[in-house]
Amino acid sequence: MAAVQDGPMELDAEKEAKPEILSDGTSNLSGNTASGTLSSSPLTAAPAGGAPKMEDQQTLIAVLQFLKRNKLSESVEILRREAGLGEHQEGSQATDGSGGGKGDGDGGDANSLLSRVSITSAAAPQSMPVKSDCIINIFRCDLPFMFMLSEDQPDVSVVLSAYSQQGDPPLYQVYYSGLKNFIESVLDCHRAELSQLFYPLFVHMYLELVYNNHETEAKAFFDKFSGDQECYYQDDLHILCGLTKKEHLKGNEVLLDFRTSRFVLHISRDSYQLLKRHLQERHNNQIWNIIQEHLYIDIFDGMPRSKSQIDSMSGSLAGEAKREVNKAKVFYGLLKEPEIEVPLDDEDDEAENEEGKPKKKKTKKDSLGSKSKKQDPNAPQQNRIPLPELKDSDKLDKIMYMKESTKRIRLGPENLPSICFYTFLNAFQGLTAVDFTDDSSLLAGGFADSTVRVWSVTPKKLRKVKSAGELNVIEKESDDVLERIMDEKTASESKILHGHSGPVYGVSFSPDRNYLLSSSEDGTVRLWSLQTFTCLVGYKGHNYPVWDTHFSPFGYYFVSGGHDRVARLWATDHYQPLRIFAGHLADVTCTRFHPNSNYVATGSTDRTVRLWDVLNANCVRILTGHKGPIHSLAFSPNGKFLASGSTDGRVLLWDIGHGLMIGELKGHTDTIYALKFSRDGEILASGSMDNTVRLWDSMKAFDEVETDDFTATTGHIHLPDNSQELLLGMYHSKSTPVTHLHFTRRNLLLAAGAYNSQ
Amino acid sequence: LHTQTDLTIVKMTEREERRFAEVPRESIKLMAESSGVELSEEVAALLAEDVCYRLREATQNSSQFMRHAKRRKLSVEDLNRALRWSNTETICGYGAQDALPFRPLKEGELFFVEDREINLVELALATNIPKGCAETMVRVHVSYLDGKGNLEPQGTVPTAVQSLSEDLLKYYQQITRAILGEDPHLMKVALLDLQSNSKIAALLPYFVYVISGVKSVSHDLDQLNRLLHMVKSLVQNPYLYLGSYVRSLVSSVMYCILEPLAASINPLNDHWTLRDYAALLLSHIFWTHGDLVSGLYHQILLSLQKVLSDPVRPLCSHYGAVVGLHALGWKAVERVLYPHLPAYWANLQAVLDDYSVSNAQVKADGHKVYGAILVAVERLLKMKALSLTLAAEGSGAGLPGTTTGAVGFRENSPGLSPPPEPLSEPPLGIASHLQAGGAGCPWEEWTPVSLPAMYCELYSFFGDSLAVRFSTGPPLGGATPPGPCQPLEGRKEPASSAPNLENTRKMPQLTASMNISPRRDGSPRSPLSSSSRPGRSTSQSRDIFPKARFPLPQAGPPAFSFIIGGRQMGRRCQGRRFQTSFTPTPPLTTHPPRAYAHKLPVIGRVSKPVRRWTCSHYSLHLPL
């Protein structure tokens, strides 16, 4: 049980300057669940509250009890000695533990905890593989999640049985219309707020009817009131209207999500009082019960919000985010650039050749240098997340990048980028994912036929490294050994990578261009070498389709998200995930690393965007407002802002520091699959299924937002409807949906998509 | 989205309030009956409802696969994936991209999917070329320059086989009819057009397909000839990019060269000319389009070698292999034919030694092969000597052309390689092609034989039939000559050379000053025919490199007697005397003298000279 001591040691280790990789606790997970849990728990601060220290001890005690029960007295001794626990402590803590500190009543005792997990995993019905698997995985990797889990996702029968208490079925319509009449009669300022209640109440009442086998009443209820609901809930209503049997409830994932999470509403205190008074006067217990049990009303003091304010924030599967979840501090600043000695003379030569003004260039470069030296106050500590050391080749690439960036075109409303379109021909509707390398030299495509293809978009052809036998013959000391190891015979414009057994939904190049990641329907993420063009690792863990994957901007780490509703953080040299980001109520559709690599953003079918802290796997932001599944995300280059695009054709802009929506870009008529900021962040490009690329003035969008204290604290923001002013250009392709966008280092916009002949 | 109607026979419900299709209980009952189960009304109703729900669920689940595949159209594959993930059997047979027509049946309020039966046999034996899947590729286009649209045309999407326009189809029919038809004039016009038309790229696969029909007309020399002409026209068309069709063309041509054609059963058919022509064509394709297919040269050589080393094959196939090698250039001969010669010689000699009547035809064929080999090795010697000369010249004045020179040439250093004959020794470099071939092939072990050794060995086979002469003195570099190459029987010493036998036998130093006949007399062909024997008895004053010693063909006597200095490795044997009489050559007033015809009359090229190849009056020789 040396793992126990890993806890404090690890924290020390992270303070050391030497980069150490976040792998410590996870490597031994597969072997012994209990020890794995212990070692990783310090990393993951308990989300359900309570000091981590306390929880550690409780966990220890729980394990002790487990060992005792299984008559492993020797291990008990060792553990007790190493943890420094007294015999008496154990007993008292155990009783305390069951009493409080946990979200639910019986979660504290380790015995019940363990048995509970096994019951959950064993009892989960066959029709719900996602759930049960998810639970097992979470348990295996991070026990503290259990506490959250037991709060958020109790097992199915528990959830459904909440509906067992019921009123008189025919009266449901009366209750509902009574409330409706009341809300429609209140003052305008309150009406908008209270109208938020309609949808969750409607859904819960309908499900209650269905659960209690009142099929005809349920249908009648649905037909009468479904028309009143906001149009952005149409998709959910479609699913709902098909549900008429209790048996169907069990297998339906979407509805289960609705059940297991409390629908969050933001209502001002005045409006809430109004509502409460009304319900108490009428003794409308049915509705009051639902509100108590299934809704979470976040009451705030101040002005009631307007209809447009409410509409802009609502739409997600589980209502808005609770205000407190977005209070955590996010270090959105960029990390200090490593100091690399740029061969100055070289640079000047080039500058002279180009423009004949070497002096000017020099000053510019200096300013670049000074900028990188100054520590951004909002930046995380340099070694908050251990990052891989720079290799020589990385430094060379950085120098290249700096040189290129001096030639960068400054974009703006008057100076729009040129667009190059990479059209995939004869893809037969099979192109599913595209990525460019940062230096725009390689292009990768994922295809529905399980292949990944890599193209060189420069005249330099793709070559494999020679076979081991041939490599032995090579003179290792020669200067051009890197050239010699390449097999000229294999030079070709493109290479095909075979290995997946399902459509490839996500591809991502490593920043050093040595690796390529691909995620597929077959449940794996694969790492490919771009030297040998072979598969190096298959990362298994998701077990369900993996919708997206993305490399960290510093390499080594990557994130993946899939149908199992979790995003996972991996390191390339570990076959098991380092962190699991659980919390989304539906599939994780897209994943992006923050430019400083300390955070990960995920978009989901539950119509929320979440930001996760890589250090402790905490969810630090929940961003609601989208009305459809989110399919694209992009961080601004300065790390301050996030853009997200969804199936409803809207792009939303978010301020990460305040957790606020700061802009809405309307214009696209179909799903937005690609978003990208220009290199300096002045322009946001969006690409969509509607065959257009649109350019938006992101500078203006960010500048116009007044982020005074009031809006920052309440989160109520007036969004100006200025999409048309922000739209700088709209560019059509003939019949090619835009799947990917990329700005070259000199700010030329590259777009990619598959030509659709029909 | 809420209908999955194409899965099953569905009767639309009359209930208006539902926004999705339902499977009525009648359908359920019908289906149950068809599988022999009797369902009560109640059960059917419940089942129907459940089926509806499950279908909707599957459809909803499948839509996420569509979204992630970035498509607008829900495919059957999407639904199958959703079914697979929910542990349900998938539906088969609906994977085609084409839309399935969904039809109503008027009488019964039934709807069904039209699903025609396909006759697999018909499909398999259909002669039309199926439209394949074109390769996925990426093309870049600057769509917007500084925010302004770029109107530059993007071109069309490349497809495997572009659909043909009416005009092209007509053209195709006319051309094929003209070429394969009876009218020679029409054929000429058609071939000429095929050779120069710039708009027939789309028809290329069709023409290639027609040409691949050589296998079905192997009984008809005329048709084969026409098809070969078609190949030639296609190859010469500068607007056509043959791409990988080169392979197909080559295989058709190789068929004509190597196969024991049905037409060759009848000795009256001159399939030899066809083979010669095809060999020329092969080399032409290779030298002009060989770079389109990697490893083509290697493959050709391998198949030629395979035929040559297969004793079961008829002599005409061997002949084809030899002329094929010859046409591919002297390096091919050196690599394949020359090392193989000792083994092959035994077989050939057995044929030639058999004087029985029944063997007469085979023996005649044997002479054909013999002649072809002779021509090939003579050019090999000549070119090798020439290359050595060039090598010596290239490697600096005064440096004698030693074996290092030969090695230098073999390695194909750019300064040395371009020989005077551009087609036969292309700048491509044979060596590079050979290296491109896979490892473990016999080429890797091949080591060049020095010219003197080669000459000695060849001389031991052919004796004086060899037109190219070198002195066979002690070879350079101290290497001992393989086999006996000392004074050969019947070999006359040139009177002009020094009286000392030792001196004359000395190999002339292979230096820049080396005296080589072939290039001296303007016509490279003449020395090849030097072995016509009249000189044998008369030429007391013969030079080392005889030139134009043969009498004019018109003056030739009707009968020749000559010796083939047959000599096997290690076994001395009598030079064989051939007594042949043949009909006097027809008056050749219009054509230049065909020297080869006089040398080896049995080959019988007299009656049907090949004149189709431009400027070639000597069919085994490449047009230079």
PDB file of C-alpha atoms in Angstrom, chain B residues 434-587:
ATOM      1  CA  LEU B 434      16.323  -3.255 -62.594  1.00  0.00           C
ATOM      2  CA  GLN B 435      16.985  -1.899 -59.194  1.00  0.00           C
ATOM      3  CA  ALA B 436      13.365  -0.948 -58.894  1.00  0.00           C
ATOM      4  CA  GLY B 437      12.450  -4.580 -59.180  1.00  0.00           C
ATOM      5  CA  GLY B 438      12.073  -6.605 -56.052  1.00  0.00           C
ATOM      6  CA  ALA B 439      14.953  -8.181 -54.273  1.00  0.00           C
ATOM      7  CA  GLY B 440      15.822 -11.804 -54.702  1.00  0.00           C
ATOM      8  CA  CYS B 441      15.473 -11.847 -58.443  1.00  0.00           C
ATOM      9  CA  PRO B 442      18.221 -13.236 -60.588  1.00  0.00           C
ATOM     10  CA  TRP B 443      19.181  -9.744 -61.664  1.00  0.00           C
ATOM     11  CA  GLU B 444      20.805  -9.041 -58.399  1.00  0.00           C
ATOM     12  CA  GLU B 445      23.374 -11.750 -58.829  1.00  0.00           C
ATOM     13  CA  TRP B 446      24.149 -10.804 -62.346  1.00  0.00           C
ATOM     14  CA  THR B 447      27.690  -9.762 -62.980  1.00  0.00           C
ATOM     15  CA  PRO B 448      28.820  -8.377 -66.260  1.00  0.00           C
ATOM     16  CA  VAL B 449      31.049 -10.452 -68.412  1.00  0.00           C
ATOM     17  CA  SER B 450      33.918  -8.677 -69.997  1.00  0.00           C
ATOM     18  CA  LEU B 451      33.711  -8.170 -73.673  1.00  0.00           C
ATOM     19  CA  PRO B 452      36.535 -10.510 -74.632  1.00  0.00           C
ATOM     20  CA  ALA B 453      35.159 -13.299 -72.526  1.00  0.00           C
ATOM     21  CA  MET B 454      31.758 -12.764 -73.984  1.00  0.00           C
ATOM     22  CA  TYR B 455      33.093 -12.721 -77.464  1.00  0.00           C
ATOM     23  CA  CYS B 456      35.017 -15.915 -76.855  1.00  0.00           C
ATOM     24  CA  GLU B 457      32.004 -17.651 -75.562  1.00  0.00           C
ATOM     25  CA  LEU B 458      29.750 -16.475 -78.305  1.00  0.00           C
ATOM     26  CA  TYR B 459      32.338 -17.393 -80.828  1.00  0.00           C
ATOM     27  CA  SER B 460      32.374 -20.873 -79.435  1.00  0.00           C
ATOM     28  CA  PHE B 461      28.708 -21.079 -80.270  1.00  0.00           C
ATOM     29  CA  PHE B 462      28.446 -19.319 -83.539  1.00  0.00           C
ATOM     30  CA  GLY B 463      31.869 -19.487 -84.987  1.00  0.00           C
ATOM     31  CA  ASP B 464      32.279 -17.402 -88.019  1.00  0.00           C
ATOM     32  CA  SER B 465      28.626 -16.710 -88.216  1.00  0.00           C
ATOM     33  CA  LEU B 466      29.375 -13.911 -85.886  1.00  0.00           C
ATOM     34  CA  ALA B 467      29.756 -10.895 -88.009  1.00  0.00           C
ATOM     35  CA  VAL B 468      31.376  -8.779 -85.373  1.00  0.00           C
ATOM     36  CA  ARG B 469      34.983  -9.704 -85.050  1.00  0.00           C
ATOM     37  CA  PHE B 470      37.439  -9.104 -82.367  1.00  0.00           C
ATOM     38  CA  SER B 471      40.749 -10.651 -82.022  1.00  0.00           C
ATOM     39  CA  THR B 472      40.673 -13.239 -79.319  1.00  0.00           C
ATOM     40  CA  GLY B 473      44.061 -12.736 -77.839  1.00  0.00           C
ATOM     41  CA  PRO B 474      44.779 -12.825 -74.154  1.00  0.00           C
ATOM     42  CA  PRO B 475      42.131 -10.767 -72.535  1.00  0.00           C
ATOM     43  CA  LEU B 476      42.759  -7.723 -70.546  1.00  0.00           C
ATOM     44  CA  GLY B 477      43.009  -7.623 -66.865  1.00  0.00           C
ATOM     45  CA  GLY B 478      44.671 -11.006 -66.721  1.00  0.00           C
ATOM     46  CA  ALA B 479      41.398 -12.873 -66.798  1.00  0.00           C
ATOM     47  CA  THR B 480      41.593 -16.113 -68.635  1.00  0.00           C
ATOM     48  CA  PRO B 481      39.133 -16.466 -71.431  1.00  0.00           C
ATOM     49  CA  PRO B 482      36.461 -18.980 -70.708  1.00  0.00           C
ATOM     50  CA  GLY B 483      36.376 -21.937 -72.978  1.00  0.00           C
ATOM     51  CA  PRO B 484      38.629 -22.677 -75.883  1.00  0.00           C
ATOM     52  CA  CYS B 485      38.948 -19.731 -78.045  1.00  0.00           C
ATOM     53  CA  GLN B 486      42.135 -20.450 -79.740  1.00  0.00           C
ATOM     54  CA  PRO B 487      42.383 -20.925 -83.484  1.00  0.00           C
ATOM     55  CA  LEU B 488      39.071 -22.050 -84.638  1.00  0.00           C
ATOM     56  CA  GLU B 489      38.555 -24.375 -87.415  1.00  0.00           C
ATOM     57  CA  GLY B 490      37.628 -22.746 -90.621  1.00  0.00           C
ATOM     58  CA  ARG B 491      38.637 -19.373 -89.378  1.00  0.00           C
ATOM     59  CA  LYS B 492      40.697 -17.588 -91.911  1.00  0.00           C
ATOM     60  CA  GLU B 493      43.295 -15.218 -90.780  1.00  0.00           C
ATOM     61  CA  PRO B 494      42.991 -11.885 -92.403  1.00  0.00           C
ATOM     62  CA  ALA B 495      45.832 -11.471 -94.752  1.00  0.00           C
ATOM     63  CA  SER B 496      46.226  -7.828 -94.029  1.00  0.00           C
ATOM     64  CA  SER B 497      47.046  -8.429 -90.430  1.00  0.00           C
ATOM     65  CA  ALA B 498      50.476  -9.226 -89.263  1.00  0.00           C
ATOM     66  CA  PRO B 499      51.790 -12.629 -90.195  1.00  0.00           C
ATOM     67  CA  ASN B 500      52.477 -13.480 -86.652  1.00  0.00           C
ATOM     68  CA  LEU B 501      49.589 -15.471 -85.371  1.00  0.00           C
ATOM     69  CA  GLU B 502      50.136 -14.322 -81.877  1.00  0.00           C
ATOM     70  CA  ASN B 503      49.956 -10.721 -82.859  1.00  0.00           C
ATOM     71  CA  THR B 504      46.810 -10.980 -84.794  1.00  0.00           C
ATOM     72  CA  ARG B 505      45.128 -12.904 -82.101  1.00  0.00           C
ATOM     73  CA  LYS B 506      45.845 -10.228 -79.648  1.00  0.00           C
ATOM     74  CA  MET B 507      42.752  -8.432 -78.620  1.00  0.00           C
ATOM     75  CA  PRO B 508      42.940  -4.925 -79.807  1.00  0.00           C
ATOM     76  CA  GLN B 509      43.243  -2.751 -76.804  1.00  0.00           C
ATOM     77  CA  LEU B 510      39.834  -1.511 -76.024  1.00  0.00           C
ATOM     78  CA  THR B 511      40.796   2.051 -76.122  1.00  0.00           C
ATOM     79  CA  ALA B 512      39.453   5.117 -77.639  1.00  0.00           C
ATOM     80  CA  SER B 513      41.272   4.244 -80.764  1.00  0.00           C
ATOM     81  CA  MET B 514      39.738   0.874 -81.047  1.00  0.00           C
ATOM     82  CA  ASN B 515      38.610   0.128 -84.484  1.00  0.00           C
ATOM     83  CA  ILE B 516      35.060  -0.936 -84.623  1.00  0.00           C
ATOM     84  CA  SER B 517      33.406  -1.581 -87.831  1.00  0.00           C
ATOM     85  CA  PRO B 518      29.763  -0.963 -87.195  1.00  0.00           C
ATOM     86  CA  ARG B 519      29.939   2.759 -87.025  1.00  0.00           C
ATOM     87  CA  ARG B 520      32.303   3.181 -89.855  1.00  0.00           C
ATOM     88  CA  ASP B 521      30.282   2.346 -92.808  1.00  0.00           C
ATOM     89  CA  GLY B 522      27.343   4.522 -92.170  1.00  0.00           C
ATOM     90  CA  SER B 523      24.950   1.675 -92.108  1.00  0.00           C
ATOM     91  CA  PRO B 524      24.946  -0.279 -88.927  1.00  0.00           C
ATOM     92  CA  ARG B 525      23.183  -3.109 -90.603  1.00  0.00           C
ATOM     93  CA  SER B 526      25.726  -4.134 -93.121  1.00  0.00           C
ATOM     94  CA  PRO B 527      28.212  -5.793 -90.804  1.00  0.00           C
ATOM     95  CA  LEU B 528      25.508  -7.917 -89.421  1.00  0.00           C
ATOM     96  CA  SER B 529      25.126  -9.647 -92.706  1.00  0.00           C
ATOM     97  CA  SER B 530      28.798 -10.147 -93.106  1.00  0.00           C
ATOM     98  CA  SER B 531      28.467 -13.780 -92.343  1.00  0.00           C
ATOM     99  CA  SER B 532      26.988 -14.463 -95.687  1.00  0.00           C
ATOM    100  CA  ARG B 533      29.402 -16.997 -96.716  1.00  0.00           C
ATOM    101  CA  PRO B 534      30.630 -16.211-100.170  1.00  0.00           C
ATOM    102  CA  GLY B 535      33.550 -14.454 -98.618  1.00  0.00           C
ATOM    103  CA  ARG B 536      34.545 -17.492 -96.750  1.00  0.00           C
ATOM    104  CA  SER B 537      36.356 -19.132 -99.592  1.00  0.00           C
ATOM    105  CA  THR B 538      37.371 -16.031-101.395  1.00  0.00           C
ATOM    106  CA  SER B 539      38.212 -13.371 -98.913  1.00  0.00           C
ATOM    107  CA  GLN B 540      41.871 -13.846 -98.525  1.00  0.00           C
ATOM    108  CA  SER B 541      42.275 -10.213 -97.833  1.00  0.00           C
ATOM    109  CA  ARG B 542      39.606  -9.874 -95.249  1.00  0.00           C
ATOM    110  CA  ASP B 543      39.887  -7.164 -92.697  1.00  0.00           C
ATOM    111  CA  ILE B 544      39.346  -7.745 -89.055  1.00  0.00           C
ATOM    112  CA  PHE B 545      36.197  -5.832 -89.365  1.00  0.00           C
ATOM    113  CA  PRO B 546      34.828  -6.736 -92.685  1.00  0.00           C
ATOM    114  CA  LYS B 547      32.677  -4.247 -94.367  1.00  0.00           C
ATOM    115  CA  ALA B 548      30.487  -4.593 -97.330  1.00  0.00           C
ATOM    116  CA  ARG B 549      32.205  -7.671 -98.467  1.00  0.00           C
ATOM    117  CA  PHE B 550      29.109  -9.439 -99.528  1.00  0.00           C
ATOM    118  CA  PRO B 551      28.147  -9.359-103.115  1.00  0.00           C
ATOM    119  CA  LEU B 552      25.238  -7.346-104.208  1.00  0.00           C
ATOM    120  CA  PRO B 553      22.070  -9.285-103.716  1.00  0.00           C
ATOM    121  CA  GLN B 554      21.132  -9.061-107.310  1.00  0.00           C
ATOM    122  CA  ALA B 555      24.300 -10.876-108.200  1.00  0.00           C
ATOM    123  CA  GLY B 556      23.900 -13.561-105.659  1.00  0.00           C
ATOM    124  CA  PRO B 557      23.852 -17.097-106.833  1.00  0.00           C
ATOM    125  CA  PRO B 558      20.724 -19.068-106.127  1.00  0.00           C
ATOM    126  CA  ALA B 559      22.464 -21.472-103.824  1.00  0.00           C
ATOM    127  CA  PHE B 560      24.662 -20.821-100.813  1.00  0.00           C
ATOM    128  CA  SER B 561      26.579 -23.037 -98.692  1.00  0.00           C
ATOM    129  CA  PHE B 562      27.699 -21.792 -95.343  1.00  0.00           C
ATOM    130  CA  ILE B 563      28.892 -22.961 -92.070  1.00  0.00           C
ATOM    131  CA  ILE B 564      27.425 -22.427 -88.735  1.00  0.00           C
ATOM    132  CA  GLY B 565      30.246 -22.797 -86.385  1.00  0.00           C
ATOM    133  CA  GLY B 566      28.321 -24.759 -83.854  1.00  0.00           C
ATOM    134  CA  ARG B 567      30.280 -25.254 -80.746  1.00  0.00           C
ATOM    135  CA  GLN B 568      29.119 -26.079 -77.365  1.00  0.00           C
ATOM    136  CA  MET B 569      30.663 -25.174 -74.138  1.00  0.00           C
ATOM    137  CA  GLY B 570      33.584 -27.377 -73.527  1.00  0.00           C
ATOM    138  CA  ARG B 571      32.824 -29.570 -76.465  1.00  0.00           C
ATOM    139  CA  ARG B 572      34.395 -29.000 -79.753  1.00  0.00           C
ATOM    140  CA  CYS B 573      32.386 -30.106 -82.659  1.00  0.00           C
ATOM    141  CA  GLN B 574      32.347 -29.775 -86.306  1.00  0.00           C
ATOM    142  CA  GLY B 575      31.002 -26.665 -87.785  1.00  0.00           C
ATOM    143  CA  ARG B 576      27.793 -27.632 -89.407  1.00  0.00           C
ATOM    144  CA  ARG B 577      27.387 -27.198 -93.053  1.00  0.00           C
ATOM    145  CA  PHE B 578      24.091 -26.062 -94.335  1.00  0.00           C
ATOM    146  CA  GLN B 579      23.177 -26.536 -97.885  1.00  0.00           C
ATOM    147  CA  THR B 580      20.263 -24.486 -98.759  1.00  0.00           C
ATOM    148  CA  SER B 581      18.728 -23.523-101.958  1.00  0.00           C
ATOM    149  CA  PHE B 582      15.948 -21.083-102.295  1.00  0.00           C
ATOM    150  CA  THR B 583      14.097 -19.283-104.903  1.00  0.00           C
ATOM    151  CA  PRO B 584      15.850 -16.294-106.186  1.00  0.00           C
ATOM    152  CA  THR B 585      14.794 -13.097-104.604  1.00  0.00           C
ATOM    153  CA  PRO B 586      12.182 -11.204-106.468  1.00  0.00           C
ATOM    154  CA  PRO B 587      13.441  -8.144-108.187  1.00  0.00           C
TER     155      PRO B 587
END
